[in-house]
XYZ file of N, CA and C in Angstrom:
645
model
N 127.664 222.603 75.747
C 128.959 222.717 75.153
C 129.527 223.216 75.734
N 130.913 222.163 75.702
C 132.286 222.617 76.370
C 133.400 223.175 75.458
N 134.103 223.726 75.609
C 135.464 224.267 75.219
C 136.565 223.242 75.515
N 136.993 222.577 74.749
C 137.643 221.286 74.444
C 139.215 221.370 74.125
N 140.220 221.352 74.893
C 141.382 221.421 73.826
C 142.062 220.093 74.125
N 142.344 219.259 72.713
C 142.601 217.905 72.639
C 144.067 218.138 72.092
N 145.119 217.213 73.031
C 146.674 217.558 72.468
C 146.982 216.013 72.353
N 147.578 215.858 70.933
C 147.476 214.697 70.328
C 146.678 214.104 69.645
N 147.070 214.185 68.545
C 145.882 213.828 67.392
C 146.230 212.635 66.684
N 146.477 211.375 67.726
C 146.431 210.028 67.541
C 145.632 209.460 66.910
N 145.557 208.196 66.629
C 144.309 207.421 66.532
C 143.071 207.717 67.476
N 143.699 207.378 68.809
C 143.233 207.545 69.779
C 142.360 209.237 69.658
N 142.863 210.268 69.504
C 142.703 211.755 69.688
C 141.524 211.716 68.478
N 141.834 211.169 67.202
C 140.950 211.418 66.053
C 139.585 210.768 66.457
N 139.435 209.907 67.192
C 138.544 209.285 67.564
C 137.575 210.024 68.575
N 138.265 210.339 69.398
C 137.695 211.294 70.312
C 137.435 212.667 69.620
N 138.043 213.441 68.783
C 137.369 214.573 67.804
C 136.371 213.714 67.623
N 135.905 213.132 66.778
C 134.990 212.594 66.114
C 133.698 212.500 66.964
N 134.191 212.234 68.332
C 132.857 211.806 68.984
C 132.548 213.038 69.612
N 133.463 214.096 69.928
C 133.091 215.374 70.578
C 132.555 215.852 69.579
N 132.887 216.122 68.530
C 132.441 217.385 67.205
C 130.888 216.754 67.429
N 130.813 215.506 67.234
C 129.193 214.717 67.241
C 128.239 215.350 68.021
N 128.922 215.444 69.354
C 128.282 216.110 70.359
C 127.918 217.360 70.540
N 128.607 218.178 69.617
C 128.434 219.356 69.530
C 129.579 220.253 70.199
N 130.431 219.945 70.768
C 131.728 220.690 71.672
C 132.562 221.187 70.509
N 133.056 222.266 70.934
C 133.903 222.981 70.195
C 135.542 222.925 70.613
N 136.149 222.542 69.680
C 137.320 221.560 69.834
C 138.392 222.121 69.463
N 139.525 222.678 70.173
C 140.558 223.228 69.371
C 141.870 221.849 69.277
N 142.338 221.157 68.389
C 143.055 219.752 68.262
C 144.644 220.721 68.027
N 145.649 219.882 68.959
C 147.219 220.770 68.744
C 147.726 219.492 68.611
N 149.064 219.430 67.387
C 150.263 218.268 67.426
C 151.011 218.604 66.894
N 152.114 218.206 67.077
C 153.512 218.700 66.741
C 153.389 218.103 64.866
N 152.469 217.326 64.433
C 152.204 216.283 63.108
C 151.466 217.125 62.167
N 151.948 218.080 60.873
C 150.971 218.354 60.243
C 150.012 217.534 59.495
N 150.263 216.439 59.010
C 149.359 215.501 58.716
C 148.166 215.501 59.557
N 148.637 215.339 60.618
C 147.801 214.626 62.014
C 146.758 215.767 61.887
N 147.514 217.054 62.003
C 146.292 218.118 62.011
C 145.316 218.677 60.988
N 146.001 218.090 60.056
C 145.119 218.403 58.729
C 144.002 217.169 58.699
N 144.218 216.099 59.182
C 143.129 214.824 59.688
C 142.162 215.288 60.170
N 142.490 216.186 61.084
C 141.359 216.749 62.357
C 140.783 217.826 61.951
N 141.234 218.623 61.055
C 140.357 219.605 60.693
C 138.678 219.639 60.319
N 138.508 218.474 59.665
C 136.900 218.669 59.750
C 136.463 218.490 60.762
N 136.910 217.880 61.790
C 136.180 217.692 63.054
C 136.166 218.686 64.158
N 137.164 219.448 64.072
C 137.233 220.351 64.993
C 137.133 222.030 64.765
N 136.703 222.378 65.708
C 136.860 224.091 65.625
C 137.920 224.948 65.213
N 139.211 224.480 65.552
C 140.764 224.837 64.620
C 141.639 224.277 65.479
N 142.727 224.282 65.014
C 143.701 223.438 65.166
C 144.770 224.000 65.138
N 146.231 223.672 65.730
C 147.408 224.091 65.648
C 148.367 223.374 65.393
N 149.561 223.360 64.654
C 150.528 222.677 64.800
C 151.815 223.151 65.786
N 152.331 222.700 66.604
C 152.912 222.908 67.718
C 153.312 221.796 68.439
N 154.260 222.346 69.402
C 155.315 221.511 70.579
C 154.437 221.976 72.086
N 153.848 221.109 72.350
C 153.131 221.038 73.351
C 153.691 221.070 74.693
N 155.021 220.172 74.794
C 156.359 220.910 75.902
C 156.873 222.108 75.986
N 156.421 222.937 74.652
C 156.703 224.539 74.967
C 156.067 225.584 75.278
N 156.535 225.827 76.733
C 155.584 226.772 77.691
C 154.925 227.868 76.934
N 155.771 228.769 76.391
C 155.591 229.900 74.967
C 153.848 229.510 74.216
N 154.542 228.173 73.837
C 153.139 227.841 72.911
C 152.208 227.654 73.411
N 151.932 226.582 74.600
C 150.832 226.344 75.431
C 150.402 227.745 75.505
N 150.909 228.290 76.295
C 150.566 229.867 77.052
C 149.614 230.691 75.764
N 150.203 230.523 74.976
C 149.487 231.197 73.730
C 148.573 230.646 73.399
N 148.138 229.638 73.404
C 146.526 228.904 73.569
C 145.510 229.936 74.283
N 146.212 230.151 75.415
C 144.817 230.954 76.511
C 144.042 229.349 77.369
N 145.222 228.736 78.068
C 144.766 227.133 78.396
C 143.265 227.704 79.410
N 143.598 228.423 80.539
C 142.440 228.870 81.046
C 140.992 229.412 80.507
N 141.264 229.266 79.265
C 139.987 229.375 78.872
C 139.065 228.283 78.260
N 139.415 227.087 78.272
C 139.013 226.090 77.955
C 138.565 225.395 79.619
N 137.028 224.177 79.099
C 136.735 223.530 79.880
C 137.637 222.109 80.482
N 138.142 222.009 79.672
C 138.774 220.257 79.784
C 139.986 220.569 78.764
N 140.888 220.044 79.045
C 142.380 219.757 78.483
C 142.603 218.432 78.702
N 143.107 217.679 77.477
C 142.872 216.501 77.196
C 144.162 215.947 76.376
N 144.990 215.170 76.927
C 146.074 214.923 76.522
C 146.225 213.555 76.144
N 146.082 213.300 74.650
C 146.131 211.985 74.211
C 147.373 211.194 73.873
N 148.389 212.043 73.980
C 149.898 211.682 73.348
C 150.494 210.379 74.035
N 150.465 209.067 73.285
C 150.910 208.007 73.530
C 151.951 207.726 73.272
N 152.877 207.803 72.038
C 154.537 207.627 72.008
C 155.243 208.124 72.319
N 155.378 208.821 73.147
C 156.152 209.699 73.934
C 155.728 210.085 75.746
N 155.739 209.164 76.444
C 155.669 209.630 78.092
C 156.460 210.953 78.322
N 157.239 210.785 78.024
C 158.438 212.421 78.592
C 157.523 213.465 78.289
N 157.168 213.888 77.090
C 156.163 214.730 76.219
C 154.844 214.875 76.861
N 154.265 213.598 77.559
C 152.713 213.688 77.924
C 153.289 214.392 79.659
N 154.238 213.980 79.714
C 154.005 214.054 81.409
C 154.336 215.915 81.766
N 155.641 216.112 80.589
C 155.802 217.665 80.492
C 154.678 218.509 80.148
N 153.549 217.934 79.269
C 152.782 218.539 78.520
C 151.233 218.861 79.807
N 151.443 217.708 80.495
C 150.414 217.830 81.672
C 150.403 218.555 82.746
N 151.960 218.437 83.148
C 152.680 219.784 84.184
C 152.335 220.794 83.578
N 152.428 221.252 82.608
C 152.472 222.741 82.149
C 150.924 223.214 82.398
N 150.031 222.031 81.538
C 148.814 222.694 81.416
C 148.331 222.754 82.850
N 148.657 222.164 83.259
C 148.106 222.552 85.357
C 148.714 223.800 85.768
N 149.795 224.414 85.128
C 150.360 225.272 85.683
C 150.019 226.935 85.345
N 149.792 226.216 83.943
C 149.025 227.416 83.189
C 147.768 227.525 83.361
N 146.909 226.858 84.180
C 145.491 227.036 84.656
C 144.413 226.205 84.332
N 145.043 225.467 83.466
C 144.385 224.413 83.336
C 142.807 223.560 84.056
N 141.887 223.707 83.547
C 140.567 223.456 84.976
C 140.662 222.185 85.264
N 140.545 221.215 84.027
C 140.392 220.107 84.274
C 141.448 219.069 83.226
N 142.190 218.947 84.093
C 143.595 218.165 82.721
C 143.243 216.631 82.969
N 143.168 216.136 81.495
C 142.828 214.484 81.467
C 143.560 214.045 80.962
N 144.675 213.001 81.205
C 145.739 212.665 80.577
C 145.536 210.971 80.154
N 146.307 210.984 78.539
C 146.104 209.788 78.946
C 147.396 208.720 79.111
N 147.464 207.582 79.587
C 148.362 206.495 79.701
C 148.230 205.009 79.576
N 149.255 204.247 79.391
C 149.157 203.264 79.181
C 149.421 201.995 80.455
N 149.831 202.482 81.117
C 150.270 201.449 82.160
C 149.971 202.344 83.209
N 149.753 201.590 84.444
C 149.273 201.956 86.314
C 150.613 203.117 86.527
N 151.806 202.950 86.025
C 153.048 203.288 86.492
C 152.852 205.260 85.896
N 152.640 204.910 85.049
C 152.219 206.393 84.179
C 151.274 207.118 84.647
N 150.047 206.010 84.910
C 149.222 206.924 85.476
C 149.059 207.729 86.999
N 150.342 207.015 87.438
C 150.552 207.124 88.841
C 151.287 208.789 88.689
N 152.164 208.790 87.733
C 153.219 209.680 87.584
C 152.270 210.984 87.082
N 151.226 210.500 85.995
C 150.504 211.632 85.938
C 149.766 212.325 86.528
N 149.185 211.720 87.690
C 148.398 212.277 88.702
C 148.836 213.212 89.745
N 150.277 212.382 89.463
C 151.307 213.505 90.783
C 151.494 214.500 90.209
N 151.722 214.884 88.766
C 152.138 215.979 88.322
C 151.314 216.810 87.047
N 150.016 216.988 87.812
C 149.250 217.959 87.353
C 147.817 217.445 86.687
N 147.737 215.708 86.754
C 146.871 215.206 85.815
C 145.599 215.466 86.870
N 144.330 215.908 86.408
C 143.524 215.511 87.422
C 142.422 214.233 87.213
N 142.539 213.947 86.370
C 141.752 212.807 85.349
C 142.704 211.730 84.691
N 142.810 210.418 84.838
C 143.853 209.654 83.873
C 142.913 208.799 83.049
N 143.170 208.246 81.839
C 142.522 207.551 80.795
C 143.510 206.711 80.588
N 142.890 205.383 80.588
C 143.489 204.297 80.267
C 142.628 203.440 79.312
N 142.645 203.599 78.022
C 141.776 202.687 76.888
C 142.016 201.689 77.256
N 143.470 200.712 76.869
C 143.876 199.312 76.644
C 143.095 198.969 77.848
N 143.526 199.290 79.109
C 142.784 198.737 80.279
C 141.218 198.694 80.262
N 141.082 199.778 80.062
C 139.394 199.757 80.090
C 138.674 198.724 78.997
N 139.189 199.062 77.878
C 138.587 198.129 77.028
C 139.040 196.472 77.264
N 140.131 196.103 77.564
C 140.217 194.571 77.961
C 139.329 194.440 79.135
N 138.997 195.311 80.268
C 138.110 194.971 81.260
C 136.806 194.584 80.238
N 136.136 195.682 79.684
C 134.996 195.139 79.113
C 135.069 194.041 78.338
N 136.267 193.957 77.381
C 136.042 192.668 76.439
C 136.130 191.475 77.135
N 136.522 190.924 78.611
C 136.918 190.161 79.036
C 135.455 189.579 79.400
N 134.866 190.776 79.914
C 133.292 190.786 80.385
C 132.212 190.289 79.649
N 132.365 190.604 78.567
C 131.471 190.787 77.560
C 131.618 189.503 76.934
N 133.254 188.601 76.334
C 132.895 187.945 75.493
C 133.252 187.114 76.560
N 133.452 186.874 77.536
C 133.687 185.653 78.473
C 132.499 185.021 79.024
N 131.581 185.486 78.852
C 130.128 185.123 78.805
C 129.047 184.880 77.927
N 128.316 183.979 77.931
C 126.932 183.625 77.042
C 126.152 184.683 77.064
N 125.757 185.778 78.275
C 124.742 186.413 78.216
C 125.291 187.933 78.405
N 126.313 188.354 78.536
C 126.313 189.643 78.743
C 126.542 190.484 77.292
N 126.210 191.036 77.095
C 125.966 192.291 76.014
C 126.475 193.429 76.058
N 126.678 194.411 77.354
C 127.616 195.426 77.577
C 127.425 195.607 79.051
N 128.709 196.391 79.350
C 129.060 196.371 80.774
C 129.446 197.607 81.253
N 129.070 198.437 82.205
C 129.703 199.682 82.825
C 130.338 199.511 83.793
N 131.547 199.899 84.220
C 132.323 199.653 85.808
C 131.525 200.996 86.709
N 130.924 201.196 87.548
C 131.114 201.930 88.361
C 131.886 202.492 89.198
N 131.861 201.853 89.686
C 133.094 201.588 91.125
C 133.945 200.202 90.949
N 134.660 200.166 92.311
C 135.399 198.628 92.605
C 134.329 197.561 92.797
N 132.784 197.825 93.323
C 131.962 197.247 93.848
C 130.727 196.794 92.925
N 130.402 197.840 92.019
C 129.113 197.942 91.156
C 129.295 198.044 90.068
N 128.177 197.824 89.283
C 128.259 197.671 87.762
C 126.791 197.549 87.316
N 126.650 198.098 85.904
C 125.482 198.076 85.184
C 125.815 197.034 84.085
N 125.243 195.638 83.621
C 125.360 195.047 82.623
C 124.050 194.956 82.000
N 124.127 194.893 80.560
C 122.911 194.749 79.588
C 123.222 193.084 79.600
N 122.227 192.172 79.639
C 122.209 190.804 79.858
C 120.802 190.150 78.918
N 120.896 189.007 78.461
C 120.033 188.553 77.743
C 119.472 187.477 79.229
N 118.073 187.625 78.750
C 116.997 187.325 79.488
C 116.838 185.171 79.569
N 117.731 185.179 80.803
C 117.610 183.490 81.530
C 116.464 183.120 81.068
N 117.101 181.229 80.078
C 115.912 180.943 79.730
C 114.778 180.480 80.370
N 115.263 180.628 81.820
C 113.876 179.937 82.903
C 113.032 181.005 83.356
N 113.346 182.331 82.523
C 112.952 183.735 82.980
C 111.514 183.734 82.311
N 112.305 183.152 80.959
C 111.002 183.511 79.718
C 109.493 183.509 80.016
N 108.618 184.456 79.984
C 107.351 184.177 80.032
C 106.830 184.948 81.152
N 107.856 185.253 82.223
C 108.046 185.310 83.623
C 108.244 187.282 83.634
N 107.457 187.720 84.540
C 107.053 189.407 84.859
C 108.349 189.494 86.022
N 108.844 190.560 85.873
C 109.513 191.542 86.528
C 109.349 190.757 88.051
N 107.964 191.105 88.454
C 107.433 190.925 89.843
C 107.780 189.561 90.146
N 107.788 188.679 89.287
C 107.600 187.096 89.796
C 109.274 186.935 89.861
N 110.120 187.256 88.851
C 111.449 186.962 89.361
C 112.324 187.362 90.638
N 111.813 188.773 90.567
C 112.168 189.303 91.870
C 113.481 188.975 92.472
N 114.635 189.521 91.569
C 115.924 189.298 91.949
C 116.544 190.249 92.784
N 115.764 191.970 92.810
C 116.285 192.682 93.925
C 115.969 191.917 95.499
N 115.106 191.168 95.601
C 114.899 190.628 96.701
C 115.540 189.608 97.137
N 116.500 188.941 96.195
C 116.683 187.315 96.539
C 118.587 187.969 96.409
N 118.956 188.746 95.477
C 120.095 189.293 95.007
C 120.250 190.821 95.366
N 119.672 191.949 95.613
C 119.770 193.138 95.734
C 120.130 193.587 93.970
N 119.522 193.061 93.239
C 120.187 193.737 91.572
C 118.834 194.400 91.233
N 118.859 195.892 90.989
C 118.016 196.213 90.158
C 117.666 195.964 88.316
N 116.746 195.780 87.908
C 116.147 195.764 86.632
C 115.801 197.482 86.182
N 116.593 198.063 85.693
C 116.593 199.193 85.173
C 116.000 199.484 83.588
N 116.235 198.426 82.929
C 115.588 198.519 81.830
C 115.079 197.586 80.479
N 114.350 197.647 79.838
C 114.083 196.424 79.059
C 114.338 196.829 77.624
N 115.662 196.399 76.589
C 115.400 196.292 75.204
C 114.520 195.368 74.507
N 113.725 196.299 73.646
C 113.263 195.221 72.231
C 113.469 195.827 70.893
N 114.056 195.142 70.052
C 114.133 195.541 68.798
C 115.075 196.521 68.617
N 115.802 196.589 69.633
C 116.651 197.712 69.693
C 116.454 198.944 70.437
N 115.271 198.701 70.868
C 114.876 200.194 71.417
C 114.561 199.719 73.298
N 115.370 200.707 73.703
C 115.404 200.514 75.548
C 114.189 201.122 76.144
N 113.642 200.140 76.890
C 112.116 200.890 77.433
C 113.118 200.947 79.197
N 112.814 202.341 79.814
C 112.990 202.543 81.150
C 111.983 202.223 82.223
N 110.912 202.452 81.613
C 109.436 202.089 82.447
C 109.397 200.653 82.690
N 110.105 200.086 83.526
C 109.816 198.881 84.081
C 109.171 199.027 85.181
N 108.203 198.233 85.223
C 107.453 197.699 86.488
C 107.331 196.282 87.002
N 106.990 195.848 87.914
C 106.431 194.376 88.169
C 105.982 194.186 87.146
N 105.134 194.195 86.537
C 104.494 193.848 85.607
C 104.660 193.352 84.339
N 106.205 193.867 84.166
C 106.934 193.979 82.570
C 107.487 192.158 82.247
N 106.524 191.833 81.238
C 107.044 190.720 81.223
C 108.033 189.986 80.293
N 109.202 189.427 80.452
C 110.464 188.840 80.071
C 110.454 187.572 79.530
N 111.342 187.929 78.162
C 111.062 186.857 76.802
C 112.199 186.643 76.266
N 112.215 185.669 75.116
C 113.621 185.745 74.504
C 114.288 186.491 73.395
N 113.168 187.711 73.613
C 113.725 188.598 72.591
C 113.900 189.921 73.480
N 114.018 189.851 74.427
C 114.508 191.326 75.502
C 116.075 190.851 76.054
N 116.295 192.158 76.069
C 117.591 192.366 76.773
C 117.297 193.016 78.200
N 117.913 192.814 79.247
C 118.135 193.638 80.498
C 118.942 194.560 80.570
N 118.684 195.701 81.289
C 119.858 196.599 81.852
C 119.702 196.511 83.374
N 120.494 195.896 84.455
C 120.556 195.460 85.567
C 121.929 196.323 86.418
N 121.653 196.843 87.316
C 122.189 197.405 88.327
C 122.086 196.763 89.494
N 124.063 196.578 90.034
C 123.913 195.384 91.338
C 125.728 195.470 91.782
N 125.532 194.615 92.830
C 127.070 194.632 93.042
C 127.658 193.588 92.089
N 128.980 193.522 91.640
C 129.905 192.788 90.783
C 129.367 191.462 91.323
N 129.345 190.743 93.194
C 129.793 189.526 93.162
C 128.101 188.996 92.960
N 127.182 189.997 93.209
C 125.707 189.487 92.996
C 125.066 189.243 91.554
N 125.793 190.247 90.418
C 125.460 189.652 89.757
C 126.236 188.713 88.647
N 127.395 188.795 89.297
C 127.845 187.032 89.110
C 127.151 185.683 89.648
N 126.376 185.859 90.814
C 125.942 184.900 91.184
C 124.525 184.782 90.007
N 124.237 185.770 90.268
C 122.902 185.759 89.755
C 122.810 185.342 88.004
N 123.887 185.704 87.177
C 123.878 185.821 86.146
C 124.842 184.296 85.464
N 125.505 183.698 86.719
C 126.783 182.872 86.554
C 127.546 183.053 85.679
N 128.341 184.651 85.704
C 129.532 185.100 84.815
C 130.631 184.425 85.783
């Protein structure tokens, strides 16, 4: 369990609060808008109405007591930048800030952000791969070269075992798991049988995955 300061309870911030709540973390929510703060109350440990660009207000929250400070302000980049800088100056251990554009991400990183979230860009990348292919069901980008895909089993692999198709030898791709009836089995062996009712969790380089699954 972590102690998390969440600044900005807009739609994205509220969704993040919900997920953090479901994971059992302690959350302090902050927003200048009273209605937004009230909406977050069922999901957070505590909440404050206040201006995050006010140093005295932020200092009163005890910034260095939080494991993570997340700035999700989206409507006013200047406020996001000032808040990010103040959080780091006041001892924020890990400051994560939201950006809508690359130029914003650069400014945030230069002014105190340890990491930057770009939800629209990240979702756009995921959606392009997910819906631009007939067999990609999910996608996790690991770095510029490698990714994990959940893919449907190609028709010409039906009735074959993992050992028989041997995509590790030909493409350098590893089959990490097989899902059937909604349940993922991570104990894949060369004898694991593949068919049209299953999907596979595969790990490899983007180029190799694109060639193998014709993305």
